[in-house]
Short mmCIF file of C-alpha atoms and ligand atoms in Angstrom, two decimals:
data_model
loop_
_atom_site.label_atom_id
_atom_site.label_comp_id
_atom_site.label_asym_id
_atom_site.label_seq_id
_atom_site.Cartn_x
_atom_site.Cartn_y
_atom_site.Cartn_z
CA MET A 1 -11.77 -16.79 -23.94
CA ARG A 2 -12.34 -13.03 -23.93
CA LEU A 3 -10.45 -10.59 -21.76
CA LEU A 4 -11.31 -6.96 -21.23
CA LEU A 5 -8.72 -4.38 -20.17
CA CYS A 6 -9.82 -1.17 -18.52
CA THR A 7 -6.97 0.91 -17.19
CA ALA A 8 -6.80 4.55 -16.20
CA GLY A 9 -3.08 4.62 -17.03
CA ASP A 10 -1.38 5.25 -20.38
CA ASP A 11 0.07 1.76 -20.36
CA ALA A 12 -2.70 -0.19 -22.13
CA ALA A 13 -0.43 -1.20 -25.03
CA ALA A 14 2.08 -2.83 -22.68
CA TRP A 15 -0.64 -4.77 -20.82
CA ILE A 16 -2.24 -5.95 -24.06
CA ALA A 17 1.07 -7.10 -25.54
CA GLU A 18 1.93 -9.05 -22.38
CA LEU A 19 -1.56 -10.57 -22.14
CA ARG A 20 -1.38 -11.73 -25.75
CA ARG A 21 1.98 -13.33 -25.03
CA ALA A 22 0.87 -15.07 -21.82
CA LEU A 23 -2.61 -16.14 -22.96
CA SER A 24 -2.16 -16.51 -26.69
CA SER A 25 -5.57 -18.02 -27.39
CA ALA A 26 -7.46 -15.20 -25.63
CA GLN A 27 -9.07 -12.25 -27.39
CA VAL A 28 -8.15 -9.02 -25.60
CA ASP A 29 -10.45 -5.99 -25.90
CA LEU A 30 -9.78 -2.52 -24.59
CA TRP A 31 -12.59 -0.71 -22.78
CA PRO A 32 -14.69 1.22 -23.82
CA THR A 33 -16.08 -1.31 -26.26
CA PRO A 34 -19.59 -2.62 -27.03
CA GLU A 35 -18.04 -6.07 -26.48
CA ALA A 36 -17.66 -5.58 -22.71
CA HIS A 37 -20.73 -7.76 -22.07
CA ALA A 38 -18.90 -10.76 -23.60
CA ALA A 39 -15.79 -10.63 -21.40
CA ASP A 40 -14.97 -13.73 -19.37
CA TYR A 41 -12.35 -11.89 -17.32
CA ALA A 42 -11.71 -8.19 -16.81
CA LEU A 43 -8.42 -6.55 -15.81
CA VAL A 44 -8.94 -3.13 -14.29
CA TRP A 45 -7.14 -0.23 -12.69
CA LYS A 46 -9.20 2.65 -11.31
CA PRO A 47 -12.17 1.82 -13.56
CA PRO A 48 -15.16 4.14 -13.87
CA HIS A 49 -18.06 2.70 -11.93
CA ARG A 50 -20.25 2.57 -15.00
CA LEU A 51 -18.12 -0.39 -16.15
CA TRP A 52 -19.61 -2.84 -13.62
CA PRO A 53 -23.11 -3.35 -15.07
CA GLU A 54 -21.58 -3.84 -18.52
CA LEU A 55 -19.77 -6.99 -17.36
CA LYS A 56 -22.74 -9.30 -17.89
CA ARG A 57 -20.91 -12.64 -17.78
CA VAL A 58 -17.53 -11.89 -16.27
CA LYS A 59 -16.20 -14.66 -14.00
CA ALA A 60 -13.50 -12.64 -12.28
CA VAL A 61 -12.23 -9.08 -12.21
CA PHE A 62 -8.46 -8.75 -11.72
CA ASN A 63 -7.36 -5.54 -10.05
CA LEU A 64 -4.04 -4.36 -11.49
CA GLY A 65 -2.74 -3.35 -8.08
CA ALA A 66 -2.68 -4.61 -4.50
CA GLY A 67 -5.15 -2.06 -3.15
CA VAL A 68 -8.74 -2.37 -4.33
CA ASP A 69 -10.10 0.85 -2.80
CA ALA A 70 -10.53 2.46 -6.25
CA LEU A 71 -13.09 -0.19 -7.18
CA GLY A 72 -15.58 1.64 -4.98
CA GLY A 73 -16.98 -1.65 -3.70
CA ALA A 74 -17.73 -2.65 -7.32
CA VAL A 75 -21.38 -1.74 -6.82
CA GLY A 76 -23.31 -3.16 -9.78
CA LEU A 77 -20.85 -5.98 -10.50
CA ARG A 78 -22.59 -9.37 -10.66
CA ARG A 79 -22.36 -11.16 -7.29
CA GLU A 80 -20.99 -14.33 -8.90
CA ALA A 81 -17.89 -12.52 -10.14
CA LYS A 82 -14.77 -12.85 -8.00
CA ILE A 83 -12.58 -9.82 -7.41
CA VAL A 84 -8.91 -10.75 -7.34
CA ARG A 85 -6.08 -8.44 -6.37
CA LEU A 86 -2.36 -8.59 -7.10
CA GLU A 87 -0.34 -10.39 -4.44
CA ASP A 88 3.24 -9.17 -4.44
CA ALA A 89 3.83 -9.62 -8.20
CA GLY A 90 7.15 -7.79 -7.86
CA MET A 91 5.91 -5.17 -5.39
CA ALA A 92 7.04 -6.73 -2.10
CA GLN A 93 10.74 -6.25 -2.77
CA GLN A 94 10.20 -2.64 -3.84
CA MET A 95 8.16 -1.96 -0.73
CA ALA A 96 10.83 -3.55 1.45
CA GLU A 97 13.50 -1.35 -0.18
CA TYR A 98 11.45 1.79 0.39
CA VAL A 99 10.60 1.09 4.02
CA CYS A 100 14.12 -0.07 4.93
CA HIS A 101 15.39 3.20 3.47
CA ALA A 102 12.87 5.19 5.53
CA VAL A 103 13.69 3.32 8.75
CA LEU A 104 17.46 3.57 8.38
CA ARG A 105 17.22 7.18 7.25
CA ARG A 106 15.43 8.04 10.46
CA TYR A 107 17.39 5.77 12.82
CA ARG A 108 20.77 6.94 11.47
CA GLU A 109 19.51 10.56 11.38
CA PHE A 110 20.51 11.15 7.76
CA ASP A 111 18.04 14.07 7.50
CA VAL A 112 19.74 15.74 10.45
CA TYR A 113 23.15 15.30 8.78
CA ALA A 114 21.74 16.73 5.53
CA GLU A 115 20.62 19.82 7.46
CA GLN A 116 24.01 20.04 9.18
CA GLN A 117 25.74 19.82 5.80
CA GLN A 118 23.65 22.76 4.54
CA ALA A 119 24.76 24.71 7.61
CA GLY A 120 28.42 23.64 7.19
CA LEU A 121 28.37 21.87 10.57
CA TRP A 122 30.65 18.93 11.46
CA ARG A 123 28.76 17.55 14.42
CA PRO A 124 28.79 13.77 15.03
CA ARG A 125 25.80 12.47 16.99
CA PRO A 126 25.81 9.58 19.49
CA ARG A 127 24.61 6.17 18.39
CA ALA A 128 20.88 5.79 19.04
CA CYS A 129 19.78 2.81 21.11
CA LYS A 130 18.22 0.23 18.81
CA GLN A 131 16.15 -1.30 21.57
CA ARG A 132 14.43 2.07 21.98
CA PHE A 133 13.64 2.32 18.27
CA GLY A 134 10.55 0.15 17.94
CA VAL A 135 9.19 -0.19 14.41
CA GLY A 136 5.43 -0.75 14.23
CA ILE A 137 3.92 -2.06 11.00
CA LEU A 138 0.20 -1.48 10.54
CA GLY A 139 -0.96 -4.32 8.30
CA LEU A 140 0.73 -7.71 8.28
CA GLY A 141 -0.43 -8.78 4.85
CA VAL A 142 1.65 -9.70 1.82
CA LEU A 143 3.56 -6.41 1.86
CA GLY A 144 3.67 -5.86 5.63
CA ARG A 145 5.21 -9.29 6.16
CA ALA A 146 7.78 -8.72 3.40
CA VAL A 147 8.74 -5.44 5.05
CA ALA A 148 9.05 -7.13 8.45
CA SER A 149 11.33 -9.84 7.00
CA ALA A 150 13.53 -7.26 5.29
CA LEU A 151 13.87 -5.26 8.53
CA GLN A 152 14.69 -8.25 10.69
CA PRO A 153 18.47 -8.37 10.13
CA PHE A 154 18.83 -4.80 11.45
CA GLY A 155 17.67 -5.81 14.93
CA PHE A 156 14.97 -3.22 15.67
CA PRO A 157 12.14 -4.41 17.92
CA LEU A 158 9.39 -5.17 15.38
CA ARG A 159 5.67 -5.05 16.06
CA GLY A 160 2.78 -5.65 13.70
CA TRP A 161 -0.95 -4.99 13.84
CA SER A 162 -3.63 -6.74 11.82
CA ARG A 163 -7.37 -7.35 11.84
CA SER A 164 -7.12 -11.04 12.66
CA ALA A 165 -4.56 -12.65 14.97
CA ARG A 166 -1.32 -13.38 13.11
CA GLN A 167 1.97 -15.03 13.99
CA SER A 168 5.09 -13.76 12.32
CA ASP A 169 8.63 -14.81 13.26
CA GLY A 170 10.52 -12.06 15.05
CA VAL A 171 7.48 -9.77 15.18
CA THR A 172 5.38 -9.08 18.27
CA THR A 173 1.84 -9.13 16.95
CA TYR A 174 -1.28 -7.22 17.96
CA CYS A 175 -4.74 -7.42 16.50
CA GLY A 176 -8.02 -5.58 16.46
CA ALA A 177 -9.15 -2.22 17.78
CA PHE A 178 -8.64 -3.32 21.37
CA GLU A 179 -4.86 -3.71 20.95
CA LEU A 180 -4.25 -0.70 18.74
CA ASP A 181 -3.39 1.76 21.51
CA ALA A 182 -0.75 -0.55 23.03
CA PHE A 183 0.73 -1.11 19.57
CA LEU A 184 0.90 2.63 18.84
CA ALA A 185 2.45 3.45 22.21
CA ALA A 186 5.47 1.28 21.31
CA ALA A 187 5.99 2.52 17.72
CA ASP A 188 8.91 4.96 17.50
CA LEU A 189 8.53 4.62 13.77
CA LEU A 190 5.10 3.74 12.40
CA VAL A 191 4.77 2.18 8.94
CA CYS A 192 1.28 2.21 7.45
CA LEU A 193 0.62 -0.74 5.14
CA LEU A 194 -3.11 -1.10 5.66
CA PRO A 195 -5.60 -1.22 2.82
CA LEU A 196 -8.02 1.70 2.59
CA THR A 197 -11.43 0.37 3.66
CA PRO A 198 -14.42 1.84 5.50
CA ASP A 199 -12.74 0.60 8.72
CA THR A 200 -9.33 2.14 8.06
CA ARG A 201 -10.34 5.46 6.47
CA GLY A 202 -9.23 8.17 8.91
CA LEU A 203 -8.02 5.51 11.38
CA LEU A 204 -4.89 7.51 12.21
CA ASP A 205 -6.68 10.56 13.53
CA ARG A 206 -5.27 13.13 15.90
CA GLU A 207 -6.00 11.06 18.98
CA ARG A 208 -4.34 7.91 17.66
CA LEU A 209 -1.35 9.76 16.22
CA SER A 210 -0.92 11.39 19.63
CA ARG A 211 -0.56 7.94 21.17
CA LEU A 212 2.72 7.46 19.32
CA PRO A 213 5.70 8.16 21.59
CA GLN A 214 7.07 11.71 21.71
CA GLY A 215 9.50 12.11 18.78
CA ALA A 216 8.03 9.25 16.73
CA SER A 217 8.04 9.22 12.94
CA VAL A 218 5.43 8.12 10.43
CA VAL A 219 5.92 6.38 7.09
CA ASN A 220 2.80 6.04 4.96
CA VAL A 221 3.09 3.79 1.93
CA SER A 222 -0.45 2.48 1.58
CA ARG A 223 -3.18 5.10 1.16
CA GLY A 224 -3.26 8.77 2.17
CA ALA A 225 -6.84 8.79 3.46
CA ILE A 226 -5.93 6.43 6.31
CA ILE A 227 -4.18 9.35 8.02
CA ASP A 228 -5.78 12.62 9.04
CA GLU A 229 -3.32 14.80 7.14
CA GLU A 230 -4.15 17.99 9.05
CA ALA A 231 -3.57 16.19 12.35
CA LEU A 232 -0.25 14.89 11.05
CA LEU A 233 0.83 18.44 10.20
CA CYS A 234 -0.28 19.75 13.62
CA LEU A 235 1.65 17.04 15.45
CA LEU A 236 4.77 17.65 13.34
CA ASP A 237 4.49 21.38 14.00
CA SER A 238 4.00 20.86 17.73
CA GLY A 239 7.07 18.60 17.85
CA HIS A 240 5.17 15.56 19.11
CA LEU A 241 6.10 13.82 15.86
CA ALA A 242 9.62 14.21 14.53
CA ARG A 243 9.36 13.34 10.85
CA ALA A 244 7.17 11.80 8.18
CA MET A 245 7.96 10.06 4.93
CA LEU A 246 4.92 9.94 2.69
CA ASP A 247 4.36 8.16 -0.61
CA VAL A 248 0.57 8.43 -0.71
CA PHE A 249 -1.90 11.25 -0.17
CA ALA A 250 -5.63 11.73 0.25
CA ASP A 251 -5.56 13.78 -2.95
CA GLU A 252 -3.21 12.56 -5.71
CA PRO A 253 -1.32 14.09 -7.42
CA LEU A 254 -0.56 16.14 -4.31
CA PRO A 255 -2.00 19.59 -5.15
CA PRO A 256 0.47 22.42 -5.76
CA GLY A 257 0.64 24.60 -2.69
CA HIS A 258 -0.15 21.76 -0.28
CA ARG A 259 1.82 22.24 2.95
CA PHE A 260 3.40 18.82 2.61
CA TRP A 261 5.48 19.98 -0.37
CA HIS A 262 7.73 22.29 1.59
CA HIS A 263 7.42 21.07 5.16
CA PRO A 264 10.95 20.84 6.58
CA ARG A 265 10.26 17.54 8.33
CA ILE A 266 8.38 15.75 5.58
CA ALA A 267 10.02 13.74 2.81
CA LEU A 268 7.67 12.76 0.03
CA THR A 269 7.57 10.65 -3.12
CA PRO A 270 4.84 10.49 -5.81
CA HIS A 271 3.20 7.10 -5.10
CA VAL A 272 6.13 5.04 -6.26
CA ALA A 273 6.91 2.88 -3.21
CA ALA A 274 6.00 -0.23 -5.19
CA ILE A 275 5.21 0.13 -8.87
CA THR A 276 3.06 -2.48 -10.59
CA GLN A 277 5.19 -4.68 -12.84
CA VAL A 278 3.37 -5.60 -16.06
CA GLU A 279 5.24 -8.82 -16.80
CA GLU A 280 5.04 -10.28 -13.28
CA SER A 281 1.43 -9.16 -12.85
CA VAL A 282 0.30 -10.74 -16.11
CA ALA A 283 2.13 -13.97 -15.26
CA GLN A 284 0.26 -14.09 -11.92
CA ILE A 285 -3.10 -13.27 -13.50
CA ALA A 286 -2.64 -15.74 -16.38
CA GLU A 287 -1.86 -18.52 -13.90
CA LYS A 288 -4.96 -17.65 -11.88
CA ILE A 289 -7.13 -17.65 -15.01
CA ARG A 290 -5.81 -21.10 -15.91
CA ARG A 291 -6.62 -22.34 -12.40
CA LEU A 292 -10.11 -20.84 -12.45
CA GLU A 293 -10.79 -22.36 -15.88
CA ALA A 294 -9.71 -25.74 -14.47
CA GLY A 295 -12.02 -25.29 -11.47
CA HIS A 296 -9.20 -24.82 -8.94
CA PRO A 297 -9.18 -22.23 -6.13
CA VAL A 298 -7.03 -19.09 -6.36
CA THR A 299 -5.61 -16.82 -3.67
CA GLY A 300 -5.94 -13.04 -3.49
CA ILE A 301 -9.74 -13.00 -3.62
CA VAL A 302 -11.15 -9.83 -2.12
CA ALA A 303 -13.68 -10.39 0.65
CA ARG A 304 -16.36 -7.96 -0.47
CA ASP A 305 -17.65 -7.41 3.09
CA HIS A 306 -14.16 -6.44 4.33
CA ALA A 307 -13.37 -4.40 1.18
CA TYR A 308 -9.82 -5.76 0.88
P1 LIG B 401 -3.03 -7.43 2.27
O1 LIG B 401 -4.48 -7.50 2.00
O2 LIG B 401 -2.18 -8.62 1.97
O3 LIG B 401 -2.77 -7.04 3.80
C1 LIG B 401 -3.57 -6.13 4.47
C2 LIG B 401 -3.24 -6.19 5.96
O4 LIG B 401 -3.98 -5.16 6.62
C3 LIG B 401 -3.64 -7.51 6.60
O5 LIG B 401 -2.71 -7.88 7.60
C4 LIG B 401 -4.97 -7.17 7.25
O6 LIG B 401 -5.32 -7.95 8.39
C5 LIG B 401 -4.73 -5.75 7.68
N1 LIG B 401 -6.00 -5.04 7.87
C6 LIG B 401 -6.97 -4.79 6.98
N2 LIG B 401 -8.00 -4.13 7.56
C7 LIG B 401 -7.67 -3.98 8.84
C8 LIG B 401 -8.33 -3.41 9.96
N3 LIG B 401 -9.53 -2.84 9.86
N4 LIG B 401 -7.71 -3.44 11.15
C9 LIG B 401 -6.50 -4.02 11.29
N5 LIG B 401 -5.80 -4.58 10.25
C10 LIG B 401 -6.39 -4.56 9.06
O7 LIG B 401 -2.48 -6.16 1.45
P2 LIG B 401 -1.02 -5.90 0.88
O8 LIG B 401 -0.04 -6.11 1.97
O9 LIG B 401 -0.81 -6.61 -0.40
O10 LIG B 401 -1.13 -4.34 0.51
C11 LIG B 401 -1.40 -3.38 1.50
C12 LIG B 401 -1.72 -2.04 0.87
O11 LIG B 401 -0.53 -1.44 0.34
C13 LIG B 401 -2.65 -2.07 -0.34
O12 LIG B 401 -4.00 -2.19 0.06
C14 LIG B 401 -2.36 -0.74 -1.00
O13 LIG B 401 -3.22 0.25 -0.49
C15 LIG B 401 -0.93 -0.42 -0.57
N6 LIG B 401 0.00 -0.40 -1.71
C16 LIG B 401 0.72 0.75 -1.94
C17 LIG B 401 1.63 0.81 -2.96
C18 LIG B 401 2.46 2.03 -3.18
O14 LIG B 401 3.18 2.09 -4.19
N7 LIG B 401 2.44 3.01 -2.31
C19 LIG B 401 1.86 -0.35 -3.84
C20 LIG B 401 1.11 -1.51 -3.47
C21 LIG B 401 0.20 -1.53 -2.44
P3 LIG B 401 -5.51 -9.54 8.27
O15 LIG B 401 -4.09 -10.07 8.19
O16 LIG B 401 -6.18 -9.91 9.52
O17 LIG B 401 -6.31 -9.79 7.03
C1 LIG B 402 -1.33 -0.70 -5.50
C2 LIG B 402 -0.69 0.58 -5.72
O1 LIG B 402 -2.28 -0.76 -4.71
O2 LIG B 402 0.04 0.70 -6.73
O3 LIG B 402 -0.90 -1.69 -6.10
O4 LIG B 402 -0.87 1.52 -4.94
#
């Protein structure tokens, strides 16, 4: 069996070592190589689009991340090839940690206390009412559901929005465009865990962000281009939104001089909410390759018409 690795990162050696350990009989090639046409399976992260037509006999392409937006629809990839994304693979717990931090930070007003510390102020604030701190999770997929479960013990009213109707214990669920406004109106803290697709690009525009309650906060941990960043800044400046915690940006790395860097009510991190874990990812991919070779179905297949 021949595997092809094409990664934009500087971590090719780690992936190759782990692949050789997990699938010892496989030959692993690193792209670019004239051997790309012979690959049975490709493992890719942010590949250049000229890769696709080279994969003449590939059976499946494994995306080395949960989000497949960087595949650009894989135009030119043979129709028979499956596209498979990572499902959790060590990311769900990291995402839960990040979002729980963001929610508690906002609910317990730790940013306000940090400002008060800078000003030398000893000023206790009253306990905020939990029932009036609704947390809305956009996207109830693998990561959205993990986040909801991790938040449950804290007792915030939890709501989730997805494309198809979903049931999730302890979460009031909404689905489709028709229910989005009602969902937003109840989200005192909005967590974005949607994939970036043609349907979700720019979804959180000025009008939709304005539907959040006065004083709401936004946490974006999926993809920057889902939010209209200028509208987010305007609504923070006008005071309609209180704070934002952002891990992802339309343009990454976030350009020097971007207003987000020094905005007093934005906390940001450099796309680290959930970092791909080589060992767990390879274990998941190796198991899926074994299943595919044995003619069994696998989960995590990207529906090309939905782009996620
Ligand atoms: P999933 O595919 O498991 O879940 C996606 C969810 O979004 C599903 O509930 C889906 O609905 C919903 N959804 C998709 N399109 C729409 C739409 N048009 N309208 C309403 N709901 C929609 O993805 P994951 O949970 O695994 O990952 C989510 C995203 O997180 C990734 O795509 C990636 O962009 C991001 N990510 C960010 C990381 C970081 O470090 N910042 C790390 C890892 C991932 P339905 O349930 O009906 O299918
Ligand atoms: C992913 C990511 O999609 O790291 O996995 O953003």
